[in-house]
Amino acid sequence: MTATPLRIRKAAVLGAGVMGAQIAAHLTNAGVETVLFDLAAKEGPKSGIALKAIANLQKLSPAPLADKNVAAAIIPANYDEDLDHLKDVDLVIEAIAERMDWKLDLYKKIASHLSPTAVLASNTSGLSINGLAEALPEEMRHRFSGVHFFNPPRYMHLVEVIPTRLTNQTVVDGLEAFLTTTLGKGVVIAKDTPNFIGNRIGVFSMLATMYHTEQFKLGFDTVDALTGPAVGRPKSATYRTADVVGLDTMAHVIKTMADTLADDPWHPYFQAPVWLQGLIAKGALGQKNGAGFYRKAGKDIVVLDVAKQDYRPSEQKTSDEVSAILAIKDPAEKFGKLRASTDPQAQFLWATYRDLFHYAAYHLADIADTARDVDFAIRWGYGWKLGPFETWQAAGWQQVAGWIAEDIAAGKAMSKAPLPAWVTDGRNGVHGKEGSWSAASGSYKPRSQHSVYQRQLFPDPILGEKFDQGTTVWENDGIRLWTLGDDGVGIISFKTKMNTVNDQVLDGVQHAIRVAEEKLKAVVIWQTGEPFSAGADLKGALGLLQAGKFDDFDKMVANFQRTSMTIKYSLVPVVSAVRGLALGGGCEFQMHSARTVAALESYIGLVEAGVGLLPAGGGLKELAVRAAKANPEDPFEALKKVFETIAMAKVSGSAMEAKQLGLLRDSDVVVFNAYELLYVAKKVALALAESGYRPPLPARTIPVAGDVGTATFQASLANLQEGYFASPHDVQIATRIADTLCGGKIERGSQVDEEWLLTLERKHFVELAKTEKTQARIAHTMTTGKPLRN
């Protein structure tokens, strides 16, 4: 199905609160010109509220802006003077406080200023979208819907789109495509029911967890230990999440459920527990004011102890028995043991899962089109590895359904409501070959046929889903060269843990490119999961060093450089498709590609200085070449920025920031949806191939900054050392980085070739690796995952 595209040149966000400002930031990240509105300020500039919100974006962490410089592109506005801005806006997202009367007043105010084709959407988290639509002029209702972003909007994958009874299907399809490709989101179409899908199930799960915390008399820190990574959920688990969200916000969402879901069989539980109300009454609202379920006491984290009415040191431990059960790989065995155990922690976990499964199954027909929508909403909006239905199905559908039914009959479940008949009709789950179960239509439904999803060659799989793994052209123990379809584009994927680079990867990449030159049009380096590559295999490198095999170590570095140069001078274009971490050697490989296509959330860096080394896979050589190209008269100017980046082992906070740091080129492509990365990279590779691609000519006359450049860098290092910001070993590393970037001890303006720079890189790398301090840094990083300052 091909959807009519929604062409969005300019957008407006109404409401410069936390969500509104961050939605405006993400629209601007994506290159959409955006106006941010709020009330007129009582004093100072009329658009002062919006101006303040824009300034505040630069201080927030995690950063809403993918590049701090784009904040200047957001247009501040106020409702008194600037409604004229709306006449050429294609999309308006309203994000003011959750009050129906305020929203309706605002719609009346803006209606006459909107163009006849503008789409209006409300970022409400729980109000009725149909109710809001009724206040709009007749001619606007078919262009109105809900779009519910999750916080923080740049990072949370989920956006719920909630059409009204009158929303035009082309508007829904256009929004889905825009949100998916332009903003990089995972869209779930939700029904207009209170709290939609994500928060309806997610908040219920938190309420059930809070209820059972009391029933089993567990500490908040114990519950967080049980409901975090141990069960495939984020580190913030339950109570830390509540602190981050804000306990007042949490109470407000619970109250919305109580007010709007009077007929829900679980209605008696829709109230904030006494201790949550007590914290709010004291003004302890969570992270925003420093105390909630947890607070910081000096360097320690302390947790609220309800019995003592005071904080105590946080332990975050699970019992030995439960730890052993959670370590079981087979979900069916794990759930069986949890239910059978007499350990209160095991009983607590079984009870929270039972009530979550019961609730999700009971409400599936009214809240979502399919079980897939529920699972994706919870995975993308709450960060769970598996959604509730996937978890249940993996644990053995019928077995678990029988246990739930037994518990309901025995009065152990939170509600007496019966399980829907379809749950126990002999099925073994809700996800299968024909698609996912739709309780509303009583049938299985395949994935959406919307054309935007043809761009996702490997979408986020639902439980049991398998995608075409392509055809292997050649492989060794380090890499696989394969094709997907018949477009002549080869894909190189690594087989190592964290996609690190070892000898098999180096030899494999070189051989694969030779095969590609004979048989294929182009090559894409793409990993089937994150990260792109965590860099060189430190374990192997340290082994050679400790055994004193310096010749072998030197050969390994030379082979690394040879691989980078094979990528650069390949006769077929090599495109790197980067997402997640691209560190050290991973960064160097993409620097040598004909082009890089990077997902927005790519964290790219030459981080070798952190382990006492310098980049030696051609990274420093490539930066020197780029500096010479940028300013042949004085390459030193271009080196100043990159020197600091490399010496401080900086990692970009996004692909856009990697351009600022000089680690990506201006011509490299940034893709907002990581699931579209392979599709776009293949298209870029083919376009290069079809336009008669030739590799660059070997760089034989590279002007360098020479010993004068190195001396200038050394002067700045001396200041750092005097101020105790850098250890003598840090200074030694940075001096060697400077020497390589500047071309060694030769006159300023001398011309060298790439081989000269590679030799310098390798010499300094091997000499640093021989030092005791560098070996200590490598060993420390490998055992702790943290850098050592020595």
Coordinates of N, CA, C and O in Angstrom, one line a residue, residues 368-509:
A368 N -6.4 -2.2 21.9 CA -5.5 -2.3 20.7 C -6.0 -3.2 19.6 O -6.9 -4.0 19.8
D369 N -5.5 -3.0 18.4 CA -5.9 -3.8 17.3 C -5.4 -5.2 17.4 O -6.1 -6.1 17.2
T370 N -4.1 -5.3 17.8 CA -3.5 -6.7 17.9 C -2.6 -6.7 19.2 O -2.2 -5.7 19.7
A371 N -2.3 -8.0 19.5 CA -1.3 -8.2 20.6 C 0.1 -7.6 20.3 O 0.8 -7.2 21.2
R372 N 0.4 -7.5 19.0 CA 1.7 -7.0 18.6 C 1.8 -5.5 19.0 O 2.8 -5.0 19.5
D373 N 0.7 -4.8 18.9 CA 0.7 -3.4 19.2 C 0.9 -3.2 20.7 O 1.6 -2.3 21.1
V374 N 0.4 -4.1 21.5 CA 0.6 -4.0 23.0 C 2.1 -4.3 23.3 O 2.8 -3.6 24.0
D375 N 2.6 -5.4 22.7 CA 4.0 -5.7 23.0 C 5.0 -4.6 22.5 O 5.9 -4.3 23.2
F376 N 4.8 -4.1 21.3 CA 5.7 -3.0 20.8 C 5.6 -1.8 21.7 O 6.5 -1.1 22.0
A377 N 4.3 -1.4 22.1 CA 4.1 -0.2 22.9 C 4.9 -0.3 24.2 O 5.6 0.6 24.6
I378 N 4.9 -1.5 24.8 CA 5.6 -1.7 26.1 C 7.1 -1.8 25.9 O 7.9 -1.2 26.7
R379 N 7.5 -2.4 24.8 CA 9.0 -2.5 24.5 C 9.6 -1.2 24.2 O 10.6 -0.8 24.7
W380 N 8.9 -0.5 23.3 CA 9.4 0.8 22.8 C 9.2 2.0 23.8 O 10.0 2.9 23.8
G381 N 8.1 1.9 24.6 CA 7.8 3.0 25.5 C 8.3 2.8 26.9 O 8.6 3.8 27.6
Y382 N 8.6 1.6 27.3 CA 9.1 1.3 28.6 C 10.4 0.6 28.6 O 11.0 0.3 29.7
G383 N 10.9 0.2 27.5 CA 12.3 -0.3 27.4 C 12.4 -1.8 27.8 O 13.5 -2.2 28.2
W384 N 11.3 -2.6 27.8 CA 11.3 -4.0 28.1 C 11.9 -4.8 26.9 O 11.6 -4.4 25.8
K385 N 12.6 -5.8 27.2 CA 13.2 -6.7 26.1 C 12.0 -7.4 25.4 O 12.1 -7.6 24.2
L386 N 11.0 -7.9 26.2 CA 9.9 -8.6 25.6 C 8.6 -7.9 26.2 O 8.6 -7.6 27.3
G387 N 7.6 -7.8 25.3 CA 6.3 -7.3 25.8 C 5.6 -8.4 26.6 O 6.0 -9.5 26.7
P388 N 4.4 -8.0 27.3 CA 3.7 -8.9 28.2 C 3.3 -10.2 27.4 O 3.4 -11.3 28.0
F389 N 2.7 -10.1 26.2 CA 2.2 -11.3 25.5 C 3.4 -12.1 25.0 O 3.3 -13.4 25.1
E390 N 4.5 -11.5 24.6 CA 5.7 -12.3 24.2 C 6.2 -13.1 25.4 O 6.6 -14.3 25.3
T391 N 6.2 -12.4 26.6 CA 6.8 -13.1 27.8 C 5.9 -14.3 28.1 O 6.4 -15.4 28.4
W392 N 4.6 -14.1 28.1 CA 3.7 -15.2 28.4 C 3.8 -16.3 27.4 O 3.9 -17.5 27.8
Q393 N 3.8 -16.0 26.1 CA 3.9 -17.0 25.0 C 5.3 -17.8 25.2 O 5.3 -19.0 25.1
A394 N 6.4 -17.1 25.5 CA 7.7 -17.8 25.6 C 7.6 -18.7 26.8 O 8.3 -19.8 26.8
A395 N 6.8 -18.4 27.8 CA 6.8 -19.2 29.0 C 5.9 -20.4 28.9 O 5.7 -21.2 29.9
G396 N 5.2 -20.6 27.8 CA 4.2 -21.7 27.6 C 2.8 -21.2 27.8 O 2.4 -21.1 28.9
W397 N 2.2 -20.8 26.7 CA 0.9 -20.1 26.8 C -0.2 -20.9 27.7 O -0.7 -20.3 28.6
Q398 N -0.4 -22.1 27.3 CA -1.5 -22.9 28.0 C -1.2 -23.1 29.4 O -2.1 -23.0 30.3
Q399 N 0.1 -23.5 29.7 CA 0.5 -23.8 31.1 C 0.2 -22.6 32.0 O -0.4 -22.7 33.0
V400 N 0.7 -21.4 31.5 CA 0.6 -20.2 32.3 C -0.9 -19.8 32.4 O -1.4 -19.4 33.5
A401 N -1.7 -19.9 31.3 CA -3.1 -19.6 31.3 C -3.8 -20.4 32.4 O -4.7 -19.9 33.1
G402 N -3.4 -21.7 32.5 CA -4.0 -22.6 33.5 C -3.7 -22.1 34.9 O -4.6 -22.1 35.7
W403 N -2.5 -21.7 35.1 CA -2.1 -21.2 36.4 C -2.9 -19.9 36.8 O -3.3 -19.7 37.9
I404 N -3.0 -19.0 35.8 CA -3.7 -17.8 36.0 C -5.2 -18.1 36.4 O -5.7 -17.6 37.4
A405 N -5.8 -19.0 35.6 CA -7.2 -19.3 35.9 C -7.3 -19.9 37.3 O -8.3 -19.6 38.1
E406 N -6.4 -20.8 37.7 CA -6.4 -21.4 39.1 C -6.3 -20.3 40.1 O -7.1 -20.3 41.1
D407 N -5.4 -19.3 39.9 CA -5.3 -18.2 40.9 C -6.5 -17.4 41.0 O -6.9 -16.9 42.1
I408 N -7.2 -17.1 39.8 CA -8.4 -16.3 39.8 C -9.5 -17.1 40.7 O -10.1 -16.5 41.6
A409 N -9.6 -18.4 40.4 CA -10.6 -19.2 41.1 C -10.3 -19.3 42.6 O -11.2 -19.2 43.4
A410 N -9.0 -19.3 43.0 CA -8.7 -19.4 44.4 C -8.7 -18.0 45.1 O -8.3 -17.9 46.3
G411 N -9.0 -16.9 44.3 CA -9.1 -15.6 44.9 C -7.7 -15.0 45.2 O -7.6 -14.0 45.9
K412 N -6.7 -15.5 44.5 CA -5.4 -14.9 44.7 C -5.1 -13.8 43.8 O -4.2 -12.9 44.1
A413 N -5.8 -13.7 42.6 CA -5.5 -12.7 41.6 C -6.1 -11.3 42.1 O -7.0 -11.3 43.0
M414 N -5.6 -10.2 41.5 CA -6.1 -8.9 42.0 C -7.6 -8.7 41.6 O -8.3 -8.0 42.2
S415 N -8.0 -9.4 40.5 CA -9.4 -9.3 40.1 C -10.0 -10.6 39.8 O -9.4 -11.6 39.4
K416 N -11.4 -10.7 40.0 CA -12.1 -12.0 39.8 C -12.5 -12.1 38.3 O -13.1 -13.1 37.9
A417 N -12.3 -11.0 37.5 CA -12.7 -11.0 36.1 C -12.2 -12.3 35.4 O -11.0 -12.6 35.6
P418 N -13.1 -13.0 34.6 CA -12.6 -14.2 34.0 C -11.6 -13.9 32.8 O -11.7 -12.8 32.3
L419 N -10.8 -14.8 32.5 CA -9.9 -14.7 31.3 C -10.8 -14.8 30.1 O -11.8 -15.5 30.1
P420 N -10.6 -14.0 29.0 CA -11.4 -14.1 27.8 C -11.3 -15.5 27.3 O -10.3 -16.2 27.4
A421 N -12.4 -15.9 26.6 CA -12.5 -17.3 26.1 C -11.4 -17.7 25.1 O -10.8 -18.8 25.1
W422 N -10.9 -16.7 24.3 CA -9.9 -17.0 23.3 C -8.5 -17.4 24.0 O -7.8 -18.2 23.4
V423 N -8.3 -17.0 25.2 CA -7.0 -17.3 25.9 C -6.9 -18.8 26.1 O -5.8 -19.4 25.9
T424 N -8.0 -19.5 26.4 CA -7.9 -20.9 26.7 C -8.5 -21.8 25.6 O -9.1 -22.9 25.9
D425 N -8.5 -21.4 24.3 CA -9.1 -22.1 23.3 C -8.1 -23.2 22.7 O -8.4 -23.7 21.6
G426 N -7.1 -23.4 23.4 CA -6.1 -24.5 22.9 C -4.9 -23.9 22.1 O -4.0 -24.6 21.7
R427 N -4.9 -22.6 21.9 CA -3.8 -21.9 21.2 C -2.5 -22.0 21.9 O -2.5 -22.3 23.1
N428 N -1.4 -21.8 21.2 CA -0.1 -21.8 22.0 C 0.5 -20.4 22.0 O 1.7 -20.2 22.2
G429 N -0.3 -19.4 21.7 CA 0.2 -18.0 21.8 C -0.7 -17.0 21.0 O -1.7 -17.4 20.4
V430 N -0.2 -15.8 20.9 CA -0.9 -14.8 20.1 C -0.1 -14.3 18.9 O -0.6 -13.5 18.1
H431 N 1.2 -14.7 18.8 CA 2.0 -14.4 17.7 C 2.4 -15.6 16.9 O 2.8 -16.6 17.5
G432 N 2.1 -15.6 15.6 CA 2.4 -16.8 14.8 C 2.7 -16.5 13.3 O 2.8 -15.3 13.0
K433 N 2.7 -17.5 12.5 CA 3.0 -17.3 11.1 C 2.1 -16.3 10.4 O 2.4 -15.5 9.5
E434 N 0.8 -16.4 10.8 CA -0.3 -15.6 10.1 C -0.3 -14.1 10.6 O -1.0 -13.3 10.1
G435 N 0.5 -13.9 11.7 CA 0.5 -12.5 12.2 C 0.3 -12.6 13.7 O 0.6 -13.6 14.4
S436 N -0.3 -11.5 14.2 CA -0.6 -11.4 15.7 C -2.1 -11.4 15.9 O -2.9 -10.8 15.1
W437 N -2.5 -11.9 17.1 CA -3.9 -12.0 17.4 C -4.6 -10.7 17.6 O -4.1 -9.8 18.3
S438 N -5.8 -10.5 16.9 CA -6.6 -9.4 17.1 C -7.9 -9.9 17.9 O -8.7 -10.6 17.2
A439 N -8.0 -9.6 19.1 CA -9.1 -10.0 19.9 C -10.4 -9.3 19.4 O -11.5 -9.9 19.5
A440 N -10.3 -8.1 18.9 CA -11.4 -7.3 18.5 C -12.1 -8.0 17.3 O -13.3 -8.0 17.1
S441 N -11.2 -8.5 16.4 CA -11.8 -9.1 15.1 C -11.8 -10.6 15.1 O -12.3 -11.2 14.2
G442 N -11.2 -11.2 16.2 CA -11.2 -12.6 16.3 C -10.4 -13.3 15.2 O -10.7 -14.4 14.7
S443 N -9.3 -12.6 14.8 CA -8.4 -13.2 13.7 C -7.0 -12.8 13.9 O -6.7 -11.9 14.7
Y444 N -6.1 -13.5 13.2 CA -4.7 -13.1 13.2 C -4.5 -12.0 12.1 O -5.0 -12.1 11.0
K445 N -3.7 -11.0 12.4 CA -3.4 -9.9 11.5 C -1.9 -9.8 11.2 O -1.1 -9.7 12.1
P446 N -1.6 -9.8 9.9 CA -0.1 -9.6 9.6 C 0.3 -8.2 9.9 O -0.5 -7.3 10.2
R447 N 1.6 -7.9 9.8 CA 2.2 -6.6 10.0 C 1.6 -5.6 9.0 O 1.1 -6.0 7.9
S448 N 1.7 -4.3 9.3 CA 1.1 -3.3 8.4 C 1.7 -3.4 7.0 O 2.9 -3.6 6.9
Q449 N 0.9 -3.1 6.1 CA 1.4 -3.1 4.7 C 1.8 -1.7 4.2 O 2.1 -1.5 3.0
H450 N 1.8 -0.8 5.1 CA 2.2 0.6 4.8 C 3.5 0.6 4.1 O 4.5 0.0 4.5
S451 N 3.6 1.4 3.0 CA 4.9 1.4 2.2 C 6.1 1.8 3.0 O 7.2 1.5 2.6
V452 N 5.9 2.6 4.1 CA 7.1 3.1 4.9 C 7.9 1.9 5.4 O 9.1 1.9 5.6
Y453 N 7.2 0.7 5.6 CA 7.9 -0.4 6.3 C 8.7 -1.2 5.2 O 9.4 -2.1 5.6
Q454 N 8.5 -0.9 3.9 CA 9.4 -1.6 3.0 C 10.8 -1.1 3.1 O 11.8 -1.7 2.6
R455 N 11.0 0.0 3.8 CA 12.4 0.6 4.1 C 13.1 -0.2 5.2 O 14.2 0.1 5.5
Q456 N 12.3 -1.0 5.9 CA 12.9 -1.7 7.1 C 13.2 -3.2 6.7 O 12.3 -4.0 6.7
L457 N 14.4 -3.5 6.2 CA 14.7 -4.8 5.7 C 14.8 -5.8 6.9 O 14.5 -7.0 6.7
F458 N 15.1 -5.3 8.1 CA 15.1 -6.1 9.3 C 14.4 -5.3 10.4 O 15.1 -4.7 11.2
P459 N 13.1 -5.4 10.4 CA 12.3 -4.6 11.4 C 12.6 -5.2 12.8 O 13.1 -6.3 12.9
D460 N 12.1 -4.5 13.8 CA 12.2 -5.1 15.2 C 11.3 -6.3 15.2 O 10.1 -6.2 15.0
P461 N 11.9 -7.5 15.4 CA 11.1 -8.7 15.3 C 10.2 -9.0 16.5 O 10.6 -8.7 17.7
I462 N 9.0 -9.4 16.3 CA 8.2 -9.9 17.4 C 8.5 -11.3 17.7 O 9.1 -12.0 16.8
L463 N 8.2 -11.8 18.8 CA 8.6 -13.2 19.2 C 8.4 -14.2 18.1 O 7.3 -14.3 17.6
G464 N 9.4 -15.0 17.7 CA 9.3 -16.0 16.7 C 9.3 -15.6 15.3 O 9.4 -16.4 14.4
E465 N 9.4 -14.3 15.1 CA 9.5 -13.8 13.7 C 10.9 -14.0 13.1 O 11.9 -13.8 13.7
K466 N 10.9 -14.5 11.8 CA 12.2 -14.8 11.2 C 12.2 -14.0 9.9 O 11.2 -13.9 9.1
F467 N 13.3 -13.4 9.6 CA 13.4 -12.6 8.3 C 14.5 -13.3 7.4 O 15.4 -14.0 7.9
D468 N 14.4 -13.1 6.1 CA 15.3 -13.6 5.2 C 16.7 -13.2 5.5 O 17.0 -12.0 5.6
Q469 N 17.6 -14.2 5.8 CA 19.0 -13.9 6.2 C 19.9 -13.7 5.0 O 21.1 -13.6 5.2
G470 N 19.4 -13.7 3.8 CA 20.2 -13.5 2.6 C 21.0 -14.7 2.2 O 20.9 -15.8 2.8
T471 N 21.9 -14.5 1.2 CA 22.7 -15.6 0.7 C 24.2 -15.3 1.0 O 24.7 -14.3 0.6
T472 N 24.9 -16.3 1.6 CA 26.3 -16.1 1.9 C 27.1 -16.2 0.6 O 27.0 -17.2 -0.2
V473 N 28.0 -15.2 0.4 CA 28.9 -15.2 -0.8 C 30.2 -15.8 -0.3 O 30.8 -16.6 -1.0
W474 N 30.7 -15.4 0.9 CA 32.0 -16.0 1.4 C 32.0 -15.7 2.9 O 31.4 -14.7 3.4
E475 N 32.6 -16.6 3.7 CA 32.7 -16.2 5.1 C 34.0 -16.9 5.7 O 34.5 -17.9 5.2
N476 N 34.4 -16.4 6.8 CA 35.4 -17.1 7.7 C 35.0 -17.0 9.1 O 33.8 -16.6 9.4
D477 N 35.9 -17.2 10.1 CA 35.4 -17.1 11.5 C 35.1 -15.7 11.9 O 34.5 -15.5 13.0
G478 N 35.6 -14.7 11.2 CA 35.5 -13.3 11.6 C 34.3 -12.6 11.0 O 33.7 -11.7 11.7
I479 N 34.1 -12.8 9.7 CA 33.0 -12.0 9.0 C 32.2 -12.9 8.1 O 32.6 -14.1 7.8
R480 N 31.1 -12.4 7.7 CA 30.3 -13.0 6.6 C 30.0 -12.0 5.5 O 29.6 -10.8 5.9
L481 N 30.3 -12.3 4.3 CA 29.9 -11.5 3.1 C 28.7 -12.1 2.5 O 28.7 -13.3 2.2
W482 N 27.6 -11.4 2.4 CA 26.3 -11.9 2.0 C 25.5 -10.9 1.2 O 25.9 -9.7 1.1
T483 N 24.5 -11.4 0.4 CA 23.7 -10.5 -0.3 C 22.2 -10.7 0.1 O 21.9 -11.7 0.6
L484 N 21.4 -9.6 0.0 CA 20.0 -9.7 0.3 C 19.3 -9.2 -1.0 O 19.5 -8.0 -1.4
G485 N 18.6 -10.1 -1.7 CA 18.0 -9.7 -3.0 C 19.1 -9.7 -4.0 O 20.2 -10.3 -3.8
D486 N 18.8 -9.2 -5.2 CA 19.7 -9.3 -6.4 C 20.2 -8.0 -6.9 O 20.3 -7.8 -8.1
D487 N 20.4 -7.0 -5.9 CA 20.9 -5.7 -6.4 C 22.4 -5.6 -6.6 O 22.9 -4.5 -6.9
G488 N 23.1 -6.7 -6.3 CA 24.6 -6.7 -6.5 C 25.3 -6.0 -5.4 O 26.5 -5.7 -5.5
V489 N 24.6 -5.7 -4.2 CA 25.3 -5.1 -3.1 C 25.7 -6.1 -2.1 O 24.8 -6.8 -1.6
G490 N 27.0 -6.3 -1.8 CA 27.4 -7.2 -0.8 C 27.3 -6.6 0.6 O 27.5 -5.4 0.8
I491 N 27.0 -7.4 1.6 CA 27.0 -6.9 3.0 C 28.0 -7.6 3.8 O 28.1 -8.9 3.8
I492 N 28.9 -6.9 4.5 CA 29.9 -7.5 5.4 C 29.4 -7.3 6.8 O 29.1 -6.2 7.3
S493 N 29.2 -8.5 7.5 CA 28.8 -8.4 8.9 C 29.9 -9.2 9.8 O 30.3 -10.2 9.4
F494 N 30.2 -8.6 10.9 CA 31.2 -9.3 11.8 C 30.5 -10.3 12.7 O 29.4 -10.3 12.9
K495 N 31.3 -11.3 13.1 CA 30.8 -12.4 13.9 C 31.3 -12.3 15.4 O 31.0 -13.2 16.2
T496 N 32.1 -11.3 15.7 CA 32.7 -11.3 17.1 C 31.8 -10.6 18.1 O 30.8 -10.0 17.7
K497 N 32.1 -10.8 19.4 CA 31.3 -10.2 20.4 C 31.5 -8.7 20.4 O 32.7 -8.2 20.2
M498 N 30.5 -7.9 20.5 CA 30.5 -6.5 20.3 C 31.1 -6.0 19.0 O 31.5 -4.9 18.8
N499 N 31.1 -7.0 18.0 CA 31.7 -6.7 16.7 C 33.1 -6.1 16.8 O 33.5 -5.2 16.0
T500 N 33.9 -6.6 17.7 CA 35.3 -6.2 17.9 C 36.1 -6.7 16.7 O 35.7 -7.6 16.0
V501 N 37.3 -6.1 16.5 CA 38.1 -6.4 15.4 C 39.3 -7.3 15.8 O 40.1 -6.8 16.7
N502 N 39.4 -8.5 15.3 CA 40.6 -9.4 15.6 C 41.2 -9.8 14.2 O 40.8 -9.3 13.2
D503 N 42.2 -10.7 14.2 CA 42.9 -11.1 13.0 C 41.9 -11.6 11.9 O 42.0 -11.3 10.8
Q504 N 40.9 -12.4 12.4 CA 40.0 -13.0 11.4 C 39.1 -12.0 10.8 O 38.8 -12.1 9.6
V505 N 38.8 -10.9 11.6 CA 38.0 -9.8 11.0 C 38.8 -9.1 10.0 O 38.4 -8.8 8.8
L506 N 40.1 -8.8 10.3 CA 40.9 -8.0 9.4 C 41.2 -8.8 8.1 O 41.0 -8.2 7.0
D507 N 41.6 -10.1 8.2 CA 41.8 -10.9 7.0 C 40.5 -11.0 6.2 O 40.5 -11.0 5.0
G508 N 39.4 -11.2 7.0 CA 38.1 -11.4 6.4 C 37.6 -10.2 5.5 O 37.2 -10.4 4.4
V509 N 37.8 -9.0 6.1 CA 37.3 -7.8 5.4 C 38.2 -7.6 4.1 O 37.6 -7.4 3.0

